[in-house]
PDB file of C-alpha atoms and ligand atoms in Angstrom:
ATOM      1  CA  UNK X   1     220.907 143.326  89.843  1.00 88.00           C
ATOM      2  CA  UNK X   2     219.528 141.073  87.065  1.00 92.00           C
ATOM      3  CA  UNK X   3     221.762 138.862  85.288  1.00 94.00           C
ATOM      4  CA  UNK X   4     222.427 140.156  81.834  1.00 93.00           C
ATOM      5  CA  UNK X   5     222.608 136.581  80.391  1.00 94.00           C
ATOM      6  CA  UNK X   6     219.682 134.814  81.805  1.00 96.00           C
ATOM      7  CA  UNK X   7     217.467 137.378  83.749  1.00 94.00           C
ATOM      8  CA  UNK X   8     217.772 135.846  86.997  1.00 94.00           C
ATOM      9  CA  UNK X   9     217.390 138.632  89.861  1.00 93.00           C
ATOM     10  CA  UNK X  10     219.221 136.920  92.522  1.00 92.00           C
ATOM     11  CA  UNK X  11     222.791 137.412  91.557  1.00 94.00           C
ATOM     12  CA  UNK X  12     225.903 137.601  93.753  1.00 95.00           C
ATOM     13  CA  UNK X  13     228.726 140.238  94.536  1.00 95.00           C
ATOM     14  CA  UNK X  14     232.069 138.255  94.556  1.00 95.00           C
ATOM     15  CA  UNK X  15     234.367 141.255  95.021  1.00 93.00           C
ATOM     16  CA  UNK X  16     233.958 145.201  95.257  1.00 93.00           C
ATOM     17  CA  UNK X  17     236.780 147.438  94.969  1.00 91.00           C
ATOM     18  CA  UNK X  18     237.467 151.158  94.459  1.00 87.00           C
ATOM     19  CA  UNK X  19     238.056 152.259  90.784  1.00 78.00           C
ATOM     20  CA  UNK X  20     238.832 155.448  88.892  1.00 69.00           C
ATOM     21  CA  UNK X  21     240.839 156.871  91.834  1.00 71.00           C
ATOM     22  CA  UNK X  22     237.812 156.193  94.149  1.00 75.00           C
ATOM     23  CA  UNK X  23     235.246 158.022  92.134  1.00 70.00           C
ATOM     24  CA  UNK X  24     233.580 154.629  91.365  1.00 74.00           C
ATOM     25  CA  UNK X  25     233.187 151.165  92.884  1.00 86.00           C
ATOM     26  CA  UNK X  26     233.653 148.176  90.682  1.00 90.00           C
ATOM     27  CA  UNK X  27     231.819 145.014  91.645  1.00 94.00           C
ATOM     28  CA  UNK X  28     232.489 141.462  90.210  1.00 95.00           C
ATOM     29  CA  UNK X  29     229.088 139.601  89.991  1.00 96.00           C
ATOM     30  CA  UNK X  30     228.203 136.095  89.558  1.00 96.00           C
ATOM     31  CA  UNK X  31     224.906 134.445  88.703  1.00 96.00           C
ATOM     32  CA  UNK X  32     224.220 131.208  90.480  1.00 96.00           C
ATOM     33  CA  UNK X  33     221.547 130.150  87.987  1.00 96.00           C
ATOM     34  CA  UNK X  34     223.679 130.394  84.661  1.00 97.00           C
ATOM     35  CA  UNK X  35     227.056 130.648  85.897  1.00 96.00           C
ATOM     36  CA  UNK X  36     227.347 133.917  84.301  1.00 95.00           C
ATOM     37  CA  UNK X  37     229.951 136.644  85.583  1.00 96.00           C
ATOM     38  CA  UNK X  38     229.590 140.304  84.821  1.00 95.00           C
ATOM     39  CA  UNK X  39     230.839 143.593  86.177  1.00 92.00           C
ATOM     40  CA  UNK X  40     229.007 146.597  87.401  1.00 90.00           C
ATOM     41  CA  UNK X  41     230.157 150.196  88.506  1.00 81.00           C
ATOM     42  CA  UNK X  42     228.635 152.294  90.963  1.00 81.00           C
ATOM     43  CA  UNK X  43     229.300 156.140  90.863  1.00 69.00           C
ATOM     44  CA  UNK X  44     227.779 159.168  92.190  1.00 68.00           C
ATOM     45  CA  UNK X  45     224.998 160.215  89.677  1.00 62.00           C
ATOM     46  CA  UNK X  46     225.043 164.104  89.619  1.00 54.00           C
ATOM     47  CA  UNK X  47     222.290 164.071  86.924  1.00 54.00           C
ATOM     48  CA  UNK X  48     219.868 163.286  89.874  1.00 75.00           C
ATOM     49  CA  UNK X  49     220.127 166.796  91.017  1.00 86.00           C
ATOM     50  CA  UNK X  50     217.635 169.220  89.284  1.00 88.00           C
ATOM     51  CA  UNK X  51     218.080 172.866  89.352  1.00 88.00           C
ATOM     52  CA  UNK X  52     214.943 174.874  89.848  1.00 86.00           C
ATOM     53  CA  UNK X  53     215.686 178.250  88.017  1.00 81.00           C
ATOM     54  CA  UNK X  54     214.261 181.625  89.221  1.00 76.00           C
ATOM     55  CA  UNK X  55     211.685 181.567  86.441  1.00 81.00           C
ATOM     56  CA  UNK X  56     210.508 178.162  87.570  1.00 84.00           C
ATOM     57  CA  UNK X  57     212.266 176.095  84.644  1.00 86.00           C
ATOM     58  CA  UNK X  58     213.872 172.911  85.610  1.00 89.00           C
ATOM     59  CA  UNK X  59     217.361 172.028  84.581  1.00 86.00           C
ATOM     60  CA  UNK X  60     219.927 168.969  85.158  1.00 86.00           C
ATOM     61  CA  UNK X  61     222.540 169.982  87.398  1.00 87.00           C
ATOM     62  CA  UNK X  62     225.785 170.561  85.337  1.00 83.00           C
ATOM     63  CA  UNK X  63     228.984 170.339  87.328  1.00 82.00           C
ATOM     64  CA  UNK X  64     230.951 171.742  84.419  1.00 82.00           C
ATOM     65  CA  UNK X  65     228.826 174.797  84.163  1.00 83.00           C
ATOM     66  CA  UNK X  66     229.284 175.515  87.906  1.00 85.00           C
ATOM     67  CA  UNK X  67     232.873 175.002  87.514  1.00 85.00           C
ATOM     68  CA  UNK X  68     233.096 177.323  84.628  1.00 83.00           C
ATOM     69  CA  UNK X  69     231.435 180.100  86.407  1.00 83.00           C
ATOM     70  CA  UNK X  70     233.687 179.889  89.441  1.00 87.00           C
ATOM     71  CA  UNK X  71     236.754 179.561  87.279  1.00 86.00           C
ATOM     72  CA  UNK X  72     235.637 183.091  85.702  1.00 84.00           C
ATOM     73  CA  UNK X  73     235.514 184.597  89.070  1.00 86.00           C
ATOM     74  CA  UNK X  74     238.748 183.146  89.986  1.00 88.00           C
ATOM     75  CA  UNK X  75     240.661 184.448  86.925  1.00 87.00           C
ATOM     76  CA  UNK X  76     243.942 185.913  87.700  1.00 89.00           C
ATOM     77  CA  UNK X  77     243.415 185.592  91.321  1.00 89.00           C
ATOM     78  CA  UNK X  78     246.379 183.953  93.437  1.00 90.00           C
ATOM     79  CA  UNK X  79     244.405 180.987  94.407  1.00 89.00           C
ATOM     80  CA  UNK X  80     245.745 177.523  93.752  1.00 88.00           C
ATOM     81  CA  UNK X  81     243.803 175.410  91.187  1.00 84.00           C
ATOM     82  CA  UNK X  82     243.848 172.484  93.695  1.00 84.00           C
ATOM     83  CA  UNK X  83     241.964 174.610  96.158  1.00 88.00           C
ATOM     84  CA  UNK X  84     239.489 175.818  93.456  1.00 88.00           C
ATOM     85  CA  UNK X  85     238.927 172.036  92.641  1.00 83.00           C
ATOM     86  CA  UNK X  86     238.593 171.150  96.255  1.00 85.00           C
ATOM     87  CA  UNK X  87     235.952 173.965  96.758  1.00 90.00           C
ATOM     88  CA  UNK X  88     234.014 172.819  93.911  1.00 88.00           C
ATOM     89  CA  UNK X  89     233.971 169.216  95.120  1.00 83.00           C
ATOM     90  CA  UNK X  90     232.985 170.478  98.426  1.00 87.00           C
ATOM     91  CA  UNK X  91     230.208 172.468  96.889  1.00 90.00           C
ATOM     92  CA  UNK X  92     228.778 169.483  94.927  1.00 86.00           C
ATOM     93  CA  UNK X  93     229.122 167.393  98.096  1.00 82.00           C
ATOM     94  CA  UNK X  94     226.892 169.852 100.038  1.00 86.00           C
ATOM     95  CA  UNK X  95     224.397 169.759  97.265  1.00 86.00           C
ATOM     96  CA  UNK X  96     224.100 166.180  97.071  1.00 81.00           C
ATOM     97  CA  UNK X  97     223.895 165.737 100.998  1.00 78.00           C
ATOM     98  CA  UNK X  98     221.012 168.312 101.101  1.00 79.00           C
ATOM     99  CA  UNK X  99     218.454 165.334 100.736  1.00 73.00           C
ATOM    100  CA  UNK X 100     216.460 167.033  98.010  1.00 80.00           C
ATOM    101  CA  UNK X 101     217.047 166.377  94.506  1.00 84.00           C
ATOM    102  CA  UNK X 102     215.311 169.585  93.475  1.00 89.00           C
ATOM    103  CA  UNK X 103     217.387 172.651  94.292  1.00 89.00           C
ATOM    104  CA  UNK X 104     216.577 176.243  93.623  1.00 87.00           C
ATOM    105  CA  UNK X 105     219.262 177.918  91.804  1.00 83.00           C
ATOM    106  CA  UNK X 106     219.265 180.734  94.491  1.00 82.00           C
ATOM    107  CA  UNK X 107     220.682 178.032  97.026  1.00 86.00           C
ATOM    108  CA  UNK X 108     223.335 177.167  94.815  1.00 87.00           C
ATOM    109  CA  UNK X 109     224.298 180.728  94.540  1.00 85.00           C
ATOM    110  CA  UNK X 110     224.376 181.288  97.964  1.00 86.00           C
ATOM    111  CA  UNK X 111     226.627 178.252  98.690  1.00 90.00           C
ATOM    112  CA  UNK X 112     229.008 179.200  95.918  1.00 90.00           C
ATOM    113  CA  UNK X 113     229.142 182.767  97.276  1.00 89.00           C
ATOM    114  CA  UNK X 114     229.786 181.435 100.797  1.00 90.00           C
ATOM    115  CA  UNK X 115     232.542 179.353  99.493  1.00 93.00           C
ATOM    116  CA  UNK X 116     234.025 182.019  97.386  1.00 92.00           C
ATOM    117  CA  UNK X 117     233.936 184.522 100.279  1.00 91.00           C
ATOM    118  CA  UNK X 118     236.077 182.184 102.408  1.00 91.00           C
ATOM    119  CA  UNK X 119     238.649 181.983  99.674  1.00 92.00           C
ATOM    120  CA  UNK X 120     238.895 185.235  97.732  1.00 91.00           C
ATOM    121  CA  UNK X 121     237.056 188.353  98.349  1.00 90.00           C
ATOM    122  CA  UNK X 122     237.590 189.572  94.707  1.00 90.00           C
ATOM    123  CA  UNK X 123     236.331 186.550  93.398  1.00 89.00           C
ATOM    124  CA  UNK X 124     233.120 186.676  95.575  1.00 89.00           C
ATOM    125  CA  UNK X 125     232.380 190.048  94.595  1.00 87.00           C
ATOM    126  CA  UNK X 126     232.734 189.280  90.840  1.00 85.00           C
ATOM    127  CA  UNK X 127     230.620 186.202  91.233  1.00 84.00           C
ATOM    128  CA  UNK X 128     228.213 188.015  93.398  1.00 84.00           C
ATOM    129  CA  UNK X 129     227.998 190.832  90.771  1.00 80.00           C
ATOM    130  CA  UNK X 130     226.859 188.791  88.068  1.00 74.00           C
ATOM    131  CA  UNK X 131     224.822 186.265  90.159  1.00 71.00           C
ATOM    132  CA  UNK X 132     222.635 189.072  91.849  1.00 68.00           C
ATOM    133  CA  UNK X 133     222.283 190.772  88.556  1.00 59.00           C
ATOM    134  CA  UNK X 134     222.669 194.074  89.967  1.00 44.00           C
ATOM    135  CA  UNK X 135     220.665 196.415  87.604  1.00 39.00           C
ATOM    136  CA  UNK X 136     221.504 199.598  89.167  1.00 41.00           C
ATOM    137  CA  UNK X 137     225.094 200.785  89.793  1.00 42.00           C
ATOM    138  CA  UNK X 138     224.175 202.274  93.113  1.00 46.00           C
ATOM    139  CA  UNK X 139     223.060 198.759  94.443  1.00 50.00           C
ATOM    140  CA  UNK X 140     226.388 197.399  93.402  1.00 45.00           C
ATOM    141  CA  UNK X 141     228.267 200.358  95.250  1.00 51.00           C
ATOM    142  CA  UNK X 142     226.266 199.568  98.522  1.00 53.00           C
ATOM    143  CA  UNK X 143     227.125 195.941  98.090  1.00 50.00           C
ATOM    144  CA  UNK X 144     231.023 196.541  97.541  1.00 51.00           C
ATOM    145  CA  UNK X 145     231.077 199.164 100.492  1.00 53.00           C
ATOM    146  CA  UNK X 146     229.596 196.432 102.705  1.00 53.00           C
ATOM    147  CA  UNK X 147     232.722 194.288 101.856  1.00 50.00           C
ATOM    148  CA  UNK X 148     235.398 196.844 101.578  1.00 49.00           C
ATOM    149  CA  UNK X 149     236.733 196.133 105.094  1.00 48.00           C
ATOM    150  CA  UNK X 150     237.858 192.796 103.998  1.00 50.00           C
ATOM    151  CA  UNK X 151     238.980 193.806 100.456  1.00 47.00           C
ATOM    152  CA  UNK X 152     242.792 193.511 100.378  1.00 52.00           C
ATOM    153  CA  UNK X 153     244.855 196.877 100.341  1.00 48.00           C
ATOM    154  CA  UNK X 154     245.790 196.402  96.651  1.00 49.00           C
ATOM    155  CA  UNK X 155     242.193 196.886  95.579  1.00 45.00           C
TER     156      UNK X 155
HETATM  157 ZN1   ZN P   1     222.447 134.193  84.981  1.00 84.28          ZN
END
């Protein structure tokens, strides 16, 4: 890391510790050339992920957008908010660990559906119905009837 005071690139890390409730690492750095001290933060950079949409357009991955669509699917469902948070973090971790920066929106949709299906079938159907953009009511009926055995009795 280049020294911001003198431009020397050979600076030393004196101390590293977790910060911001473990989402960042704070490093105290020292420049032996000029004696300057400075601090850097290391955190996961989600903007490195690019979503390739069905029409071929590219878009920066936006965790908030993902979260919004999941929360809409989860509206009024008996699932604790912490579980939803955990699920979203899990999805993001999976995307980050795929080893690719370009991720088709289809892949993201499938991972979301898989995760929702494990937590709440109703939320899954809601999300899937929007995601898959069912044009014909018949398609949607087929889809729901496939799921029906797993749908809770109150439905
Ligand atoms: Zn320096």
